[in-house]
Amino acid sequence: MRPLVAVAVTAVVATAGAQPSPGPATTWPARLQPAAREALVALGDSARAARLPVEPLYAKAAEGALKGADDARIVAAVRKLAHELEAARAALGAGGSPDEVLAGATALRLGVDLDALRRLAAANAAANAARGASAAPLTVPLGVVSNLVTRGVPADVAMATVGRLVARGVSAAEYVALSDAVDRDILAGVSPQAAAIARGRSIARP
Amino acid sequence: MWSEREARAARDDDADAMPNALPEALRGAVDALRAEVPPPAGWRADVLRAVAAEGPARRVDPRVRHAEARWRVRPLAAVAAALLCMAVGASATWWAMRGDTTHDVPRAATMAAASEASASPGLAVPASLGAGGRTVVRFALVAPGAARVTLVGDFNQWNPSATPLRAAGDGRTWVASVPLPPGRHVYAFVVDGGLTADPRAPRAGDEDFDAPSSVVLVGES
């Protein structure tokens, strides 16, 4: 091998490996004690058997380890998330994507009612059927619901606001615009509930 | 200042005057050492015979000379040299990019500086459409005293070494651009080993582990 070729090959290989893009986590945190690890492995296996997304469970455990939580707290958080994923999947239907299921689980955690989540999924399916369009994902609408609730908008108001937009089939960009507009209104002194209702109506208006 | 000619004349005068200053016993030795020594008889003939015995001069092939002049490096040595150069370059880059930061800045000072611009929400800004339906989101944190800042979140499995931020030109801001799929993403920064939420972004609000996180909503797909 000529020296210049060797240098070039080495440089290319080393540069390509300098910033690996992180793939999905498939392991539990290394620092866990055997008992906690066994519990998490069992939870992961159960989730996998139930065809739930397991990557969020790994991520939740990694988050707990990074934030210095003890083993018991990590296991409890992963178990709670697994239950939320299961409930969300039941509400959204078997056709829900992993991202949608995780978004639904987050909304449930923040106080959204399970029946309200079911109604939102049904409204989305009906709207898509009426337009003859393929199923629009609920990942972003549910993310907006979670954002609104964390800003202080009551969960039922947030779901009703987003539900009207789902029925109209607005774009993902409009959902983000709604969330940003409500943020600005709240910073300007408007009550979260009033901001969500007003901004939602202005976007839903034909 | 003396000219060169004046200096040389002075040296000659000293040399001529010195024998007169010596004791009588040494003058004879000085005269003997100054006397010209005649070469041995027949030395020229001896030298010419020796040169003739060497034979004709060896002719050097110019290609051979070129080959000898080439820089010969074994492949493994070249690889090692390349790795060494990369390590030196990376170290130099790191050193240049660390700017005015130091490793022993008190943590409180770093956080106070990071909170300076907390009046405007959202430093995680969707910047452009990336590949595979992902949107490139630009994360930024003002942390002038920090030595190392990384990004953690549900998109990189909270791995503190997966997404380092780089120091911007102002020496205060740390930035990273990350392609994210549509949805609501929870994240935080690790500043010199300590976890901190984005002071400019909304809080996640659904914490399991007390330490606060931030959220960014990505809508484009």
Coordinates of C-alpha atoms in Angstrom, one line a residue:
Chain A
M1 CA 0.0 0.0 0.0
R2 CA 1.4 3.4 -0.9
P3 CA 1.8 5.8 2.0
L4 CA -0.5 8.4 0.6
V5 CA -3.3 5.8 0.0
A6 CA -2.9 4.6 3.6
V7 CA -3.1 8.1 4.9
A8 CA -6.2 8.8 2.8
V9 CA -8.0 5.6 3.8
T10 CA -7.2 6.2 7.5
A11 CA -8.5 9.8 7.3
V12 CA -11.7 8.8 5.7
V13 CA -12.4 6.0 8.1
A14 CA -11.6 8.1 11.1
T15 CA -13.6 11.1 10.0
A16 CA -16.7 8.9 9.2
G17 CA -16.6 7.6 12.8
A18 CA -16.0 10.9 14.5
Q19 CA -19.7 11.7 15.0
P20 CA -21.8 8.6 15.0
S21 CA -25.5 9.2 14.8
P22 CA -27.1 7.6 17.8
G23 CA -29.4 4.7 17.0
P24 CA -32.2 3.4 19.1
A25 CA -31.2 2.3 22.6
T26 CA -31.4 -1.4 23.1
T27 CA -29.8 -1.8 26.5
W28 CA -30.6 -0.9 30.1
P29 CA -28.3 1.4 32.0
A30 CA -25.1 -0.5 33.1
R31 CA -25.1 0.8 36.6
L32 CA -28.4 -0.9 37.6
Q33 CA -28.2 -3.6 40.3
P34 CA -29.2 -7.2 39.2
A35 CA -32.7 -7.0 40.7
A36 CA -33.6 -3.8 39.0
R37 CA -32.1 -5.1 35.7
E38 CA -34.2 -8.2 35.9
A39 CA -37.4 -6.1 36.6
L40 CA -36.6 -3.9 33.6
V41 CA -35.8 -6.9 31.3
A42 CA -39.2 -8.4 32.3
L43 CA -41.0 -5.1 31.5
G44 CA -39.2 -4.8 28.2
D45 CA -40.1 -8.4 27.3
S46 CA -43.8 -7.8 28.2
A47 CA -43.9 -4.6 26.2
R48 CA -42.3 -6.4 23.2
A49 CA -44.8 -9.2 23.5
A50 CA -47.7 -6.8 23.6
R51 CA -46.2 -5.1 20.4
L52 CA -45.7 -1.8 22.3
P53 CA -42.8 0.4 21.4
V54 CA -39.9 -0.5 23.6
E55 CA -37.4 2.3 22.7
P56 CA -39.2 4.8 25.0
L57 CA -38.7 2.4 27.9
Y58 CA -35.0 2.2 27.3
A59 CA -34.9 5.9 26.9
K60 CA -36.8 6.4 30.1
A61 CA -34.4 4.2 32.0
A62 CA -31.4 6.1 30.5
E63 CA -32.9 9.4 31.5
G64 CA -33.3 8.2 35.1
A65 CA -29.7 7.0 35.2
L66 CA -28.5 10.3 33.8
K67 CA -30.5 12.3 36.3
G68 CA -29.2 10.2 39.2
A69 CA -32.4 8.4 40.2
D70 CA -32.1 5.3 42.2
D71 CA -32.9 1.9 40.9
A72 CA -36.4 1.7 42.4
R73 CA -37.4 5.0 40.9
I74 CA -36.1 4.1 37.5
V75 CA -38.0 0.8 37.6
A76 CA -41.2 2.6 38.7
A77 CA -40.9 5.2 36.0
V78 CA -40.4 2.6 33.3
R79 CA -43.3 0.5 34.6
K80 CA -45.6 3.6 34.7
L81 CA -44.6 4.5 31.1
A82 CA -45.3 0.9 30.0
H83 CA -48.8 1.1 31.4
E84 CA -49.3 4.5 29.7
L85 CA -48.1 3.2 26.4
E86 CA -50.5 0.3 26.7
A87 CA -53.4 2.5 27.5
A88 CA -52.5 4.9 24.6
R89 CA -52.2 2.1 22.2
A90 CA -55.6 0.8 23.2
A91 CA -57.2 4.2 22.7
L92 CA -55.5 4.9 19.4
G93 CA -56.0 1.5 17.9
A94 CA -53.6 -1.1 16.6
G95 CA -52.7 1.1 13.7
G96 CA -51.1 3.8 15.8
S97 CA -47.5 4.3 15.1
P98 CA -44.9 4.1 17.9
D99 CA -44.5 7.9 17.8
E100 CA -48.3 8.4 18.1
V101 CA -48.5 5.9 20.9
L102 CA -45.7 7.7 22.8
A103 CA -47.4 11.0 22.2
G104 CA -50.7 9.6 23.5
A105 CA -49.0 8.2 26.5
T106 CA -47.5 11.6 27.3
A107 CA -50.9 13.2 27.0
L108 CA -52.4 10.7 29.3
R109 CA -49.7 11.3 31.9
L110 CA -50.5 15.0 31.8
G111 CA -54.1 14.4 32.6
V112 CA -55.9 13.9 29.3
D113 CA -58.8 11.6 29.7
L114 CA -58.6 8.1 28.1
D115 CA -62.0 8.5 26.5
A116 CA -61.1 11.9 25.1
L117 CA -58.0 10.3 23.5
R118 CA -60.3 7.7 21.9
R119 CA -62.6 10.3 20.6
L120 CA -59.7 12.2 19.1
A121 CA -58.4 9.1 17.3
A122 CA -62.0 8.5 16.0
A123 CA -62.4 12.1 14.8
N124 CA -59.0 11.8 13.0
A125 CA -60.1 8.6 11.3
A126 CA -63.4 10.1 10.3
A127 CA -61.8 13.3 9.0
N128 CA -59.4 11.3 6.9
A129 CA -62.1 9.1 5.5
A130 CA -64.2 12.1 4.6
R131 CA -61.3 13.6 2.7
G132 CA -60.3 10.3 1.2
A133 CA -56.9 10.8 2.5
S134 CA -54.5 8.4 4.2
A135 CA -54.4 8.5 8.0
A136 CA -52.7 11.7 9.2
P137 CA -50.5 11.0 12.1
L138 CA -51.6 12.3 15.5
T139 CA -48.1 12.7 16.8
V140 CA -47.9 16.5 16.4
P141 CA -51.6 17.2 17.5
L142 CA -51.0 15.2 20.6
G143 CA -47.7 17.0 21.2
V144 CA -49.6 20.3 21.1
V145 CA -52.2 19.0 23.5
S146 CA -49.3 18.1 25.9
N147 CA -47.7 21.5 25.4
L148 CA -51.0 23.3 26.1
V149 CA -51.7 21.3 29.3
T150 CA -48.2 22.1 30.6
R151 CA -48.8 25.8 30.0
G152 CA -51.9 25.6 32.2
V153 CA -54.6 25.0 29.7
P154 CA -57.2 22.5 31.2
A155 CA -56.8 19.1 29.6
D156 CA -60.4 19.1 28.3
V157 CA -60.0 22.5 26.7
A158 CA -56.8 21.5 25.1
M159 CA -58.3 18.3 23.7
A160 CA -61.4 20.2 22.4
T161 CA -59.2 22.9 20.8
V162 CA -57.0 20.4 19.0
G163 CA -60.0 18.1 18.2
R164 CA -61.5 20.9 16.1
L165 CA -58.3 21.3 14.2
V166 CA -58.0 17.5 13.6
A167 CA -61.6 17.5 12.2
R168 CA -60.5 20.3 9.8
G169 CA -57.3 18.4 8.8
V170 CA -55.0 21.3 9.4
S171 CA -51.3 21.0 8.7
A172 CA -48.5 20.1 11.2
A173 CA -47.2 23.6 10.8
E174 CA -50.5 25.1 11.9
Y175 CA -50.4 23.0 15.1
V176 CA -47.0 24.3 15.9
A177 CA -48.2 27.9 15.1
L178 CA -51.1 27.4 17.6
S179 CA -48.7 26.3 20.3
D180 CA -46.4 29.2 19.7
A181 CA -49.2 31.7 19.6
V182 CA -50.6 30.4 22.9
D183 CA -47.2 30.7 24.4
R184 CA -46.9 34.4 23.3
D185 CA -50.4 35.2 24.5
I186 CA -49.6 33.7 28.0
L187 CA -46.4 35.7 28.2
A188 CA -48.5 38.8 27.3
G189 CA -50.8 38.1 30.2
V190 CA -53.7 36.3 28.6
S191 CA -55.0 33.3 30.6
P192 CA -54.0 30.0 29.2
Q193 CA -57.5 28.8 28.6
A194 CA -58.6 32.0 26.9
A195 CA -55.5 32.0 24.7
A196 CA -56.0 28.3 23.6
I197 CA -59.7 28.9 22.8
A198 CA -59.1 32.1 20.8
R199 CA -56.1 30.9 18.9
G200 CA -57.7 27.6 18.2
R201 CA -60.8 29.3 16.7
S202 CA -58.7 31.6 14.6
I203 CA -56.9 28.6 13.0
A204 CA -60.0 26.4 12.7
R205 CA -62.0 29.2 11.0
P206 CA -62.5 28.5 7.3
Chain B
M1 CA 34.6 52.1 15.4
W2 CA 37.7 50.5 13.7
S3 CA 37.6 49.6 10.1
E4 CA 38.6 46.0 9.2
R5 CA 41.9 47.2 7.7
E6 CA 42.9 49.0 10.9
A7 CA 42.0 46.0 13.0
R8 CA 44.1 43.7 10.8
A9 CA 47.1 46.1 11.0
A10 CA 46.9 46.1 14.8
R11 CA 46.9 42.3 14.9
D12 CA 50.0 42.2 12.8
D13 CA 51.8 44.7 15.0
D14 CA 51.0 42.7 18.1
A15 CA 52.3 39.5 16.4
D16 CA 55.5 41.2 15.5
A17 CA 56.0 42.8 18.8
M18 CA 55.3 39.7 20.9
P19 CA 58.7 37.8 20.4
N20 CA 60.6 40.8 21.7
A21 CA 58.5 40.7 24.9
L22 CA 59.2 37.0 25.5
P23 CA 62.0 35.7 27.7
E24 CA 65.2 34.9 25.9
A25 CA 64.7 31.1 26.6
L26 CA 61.5 31.0 24.6
R27 CA 62.6 33.1 21.6
G28 CA 64.4 30.1 20.1
A29 CA 61.3 27.9 20.4
V30 CA 59.2 30.6 18.7
D31 CA 61.6 31.0 15.9
A32 CA 61.7 27.2 15.4
L33 CA 57.9 27.0 15.3
R34 CA 57.7 29.8 12.8
A35 CA 60.2 28.2 10.5
E36 CA 58.7 26.7 7.3
V37 CA 58.6 22.8 7.4
P38 CA 59.6 21.3 4.0
P39 CA 57.3 18.5 2.7
P40 CA 58.7 15.0 2.6
A41 CA 60.5 14.2 -0.6
G42 CA 58.3 12.5 -3.2
W43 CA 55.0 13.3 -1.6
R44 CA 53.4 14.4 -4.8
A45 CA 54.3 11.2 -6.6
D46 CA 52.9 9.2 -3.7
V47 CA 49.5 11.0 -3.9
L48 CA 49.2 10.6 -7.6
R49 CA 49.9 6.9 -7.3
A50 CA 47.2 6.5 -4.7
V51 CA 44.7 8.3 -6.8
A52 CA 45.5 6.1 -9.8
A53 CA 45.1 3.0 -7.8
E54 CA 41.4 3.9 -7.0
G55 CA 40.3 3.4 -10.6
P56 CA 37.8 5.4 -12.6
A57 CA 35.0 7.2 -10.8
R58 CA 31.7 5.2 -10.4
R59 CA 28.9 6.5 -12.6
V60 CA 25.7 7.0 -10.7
D61 CA 22.4 6.3 -12.4
P62 CA 20.2 9.3 -12.0
R63 CA 17.1 7.1 -11.5
V64 CA 18.8 5.3 -8.6
R65 CA 19.7 8.6 -7.0
H66 CA 16.1 9.7 -7.4
A67 CA 14.9 6.5 -5.8
E68 CA 17.3 6.9 -2.9
A69 CA 16.0 10.4 -2.4
R70 CA 12.4 9.3 -2.1
W71 CA 10.7 9.3 1.2
R72 CA 10.1 5.7 2.2
V73 CA 7.3 5.0 4.7
R74 CA 5.9 1.7 5.7
P75 CA 2.1 1.5 5.4
L76 CA 1.6 1.0 9.2
A77 CA 3.8 3.9 9.9
A78 CA 1.8 6.0 7.5
V79 CA -1.4 5.0 9.2
A80 CA 0.1 5.8 12.6
A81 CA 1.3 9.2 11.3
A82 CA -2.1 10.0 10.0
L83 CA -3.8 9.1 13.3
L84 CA -1.2 11.2 15.1
C85 CA -1.8 14.1 12.8
M86 CA -5.6 13.8 13.3
A87 CA -5.2 13.6 17.1
V88 CA -3.0 16.7 17.1
G89 CA -5.4 18.5 14.8
A90 CA -8.4 17.6 16.9
S91 CA -6.6 18.7 20.1
A92 CA -5.7 22.0 18.4
T93 CA -9.2 22.5 17.3
W94 CA -10.6 21.8 20.8
W95 CA -8.0 24.2 22.3
A96 CA -9.0 26.9 19.8
M97 CA -12.7 26.4 20.3
R98 CA -12.7 26.4 24.0
G99 CA -12.2 30.2 23.8
D100 CA -12.0 32.0 27.1
T101 CA -13.6 29.2 29.1
T102 CA -11.8 27.5 31.9
H103 CA -12.4 24.2 33.7
D104 CA -12.7 25.7 37.2
V105 CA -15.4 28.3 36.6
P106 CA -17.9 28.0 39.4
R107 CA -21.1 26.3 38.4
A108 CA -23.3 29.0 39.7
A109 CA -21.6 31.6 37.4
T110 CA -22.2 29.4 34.4
M111 CA -25.8 29.0 35.2
A112 CA -26.4 32.6 35.9
A113 CA -24.9 33.4 32.5
A114 CA -27.0 30.8 30.8
S115 CA -30.1 32.4 32.3
E116 CA -29.3 35.8 30.9
A117 CA -31.4 35.5 27.8
S118 CA -34.3 33.7 29.4
A119 CA -36.8 36.4 28.4
S120 CA -37.4 35.0 24.9
P121 CA -38.7 31.4 24.6
G122 CA -37.2 28.6 22.6
L123 CA -33.6 28.4 21.7
A124 CA -34.4 25.1 20.0
V125 CA -35.4 26.4 16.6
P126 CA -36.4 24.3 13.6
A127 CA -33.9 25.5 11.0
S128 CA -34.3 23.4 7.9
L129 CA -35.8 20.3 6.5
G130 CA -33.5 17.4 6.8
A131 CA -33.4 13.9 5.2
G132 CA -36.0 11.2 5.9
G133 CA -38.8 13.6 6.9
R134 CA -36.7 15.1 9.7
T135 CA -36.4 18.7 10.5
V136 CA -33.0 20.1 11.5
V137 CA -33.4 21.8 14.8
R138 CA -30.8 24.2 16.1
F139 CA -30.1 24.1 19.8
A140 CA -28.2 26.8 21.5
L141 CA -27.2 27.6 25.1
V142 CA -25.5 30.7 26.4
A143 CA -22.8 29.4 28.8
P144 CA -19.7 31.5 28.6
G145 CA -17.9 29.8 31.5
A146 CA -18.4 26.3 30.3
A147 CA -15.7 23.9 29.1
R148 CA -18.0 21.3 27.6
V149 CA -21.7 21.3 26.7
T150 CA -23.7 18.4 25.3
L151 CA -27.3 17.8 24.4
V152 CA -29.4 14.9 25.8
G153 CA -32.9 14.0 25.1
D154 CA -35.3 11.3 24.0
F155 CA -33.9 11.5 20.5
N156 CA -30.4 10.4 21.6
Q157 CA -31.4 8.1 24.5
W158 CA -30.1 10.7 27.0
N159 CA -26.6 9.8 26.1
P160 CA -24.4 12.7 27.3
S161 CA -21.6 11.9 24.8
A162 CA -23.8 11.5 21.7
T163 CA -24.5 15.2 20.8
P164 CA -21.8 17.7 21.8
L165 CA -22.4 21.3 21.2
R166 CA -19.7 23.5 19.7
A167 CA -18.7 26.9 20.8
A168 CA -19.9 29.7 18.6
G169 CA -17.7 32.5 17.5
D170 CA -18.9 34.8 20.2
G171 CA -17.2 32.6 22.9
R172 CA -20.5 32.5 24.9
T173 CA -22.9 30.5 22.9
W174 CA -22.9 26.7 22.3
V175 CA -24.8 25.4 19.4
A176 CA -25.7 22.1 17.8
S177 CA -28.0 21.2 14.8
V178 CA -29.9 17.9 15.1
P179 CA -32.3 16.3 12.7
L180 CA -35.5 15.4 14.5
P181 CA -38.7 13.7 13.4
P182 CA -42.1 15.4 13.9
G183 CA -43.4 15.5 17.4
R184 CA -42.7 16.8 20.9
H185 CA -39.2 16.1 22.1
V186 CA -37.9 16.4 25.6
Y187 CA -34.3 17.5 26.1
A188 CA -31.8 19.1 28.4
F189 CA -28.2 20.3 28.3
V190 CA -25.2 18.8 30.2
V191 CA -22.9 21.7 31.2
D192 CA -19.5 20.6 32.5
G193 CA -21.2 17.4 33.8
G194 CA -24.2 19.1 35.3
L195 CA -27.7 18.8 33.9
T196 CA -29.7 21.9 33.1
A197 CA -32.9 22.7 31.3
D198 CA -32.9 25.1 28.4
P199 CA -33.5 28.5 30.0
R200 CA -35.2 29.8 26.9
A201 CA -37.6 26.9 26.2
P202 CA -40.8 25.7 27.9
R203 CA -40.4 23.0 30.6
A204 CA -41.6 19.5 29.9
G205 CA -43.8 19.3 32.9
D206 CA -44.0 15.6 33.0
E207 CA -41.0 14.8 35.0
D208 CA -40.3 11.4 36.6
F209 CA -36.9 12.2 38.1
D210 CA -37.2 15.8 39.5
A211 CA -34.5 17.3 37.3
P212 CA -36.3 19.6 34.9
S213 CA -36.2 19.1 31.1
S214 CA -37.3 21.3 28.2
V215 CA -39.5 20.6 25.1
V216 CA -39.3 21.4 21.5
L217 CA -42.2 20.8 19.1
V218 CA -41.3 19.8 15.6
G219 CA -44.1 20.1 13.1
E220 CA -42.7 19.7 9.7
S221 CA -42.5 16.4 8.0

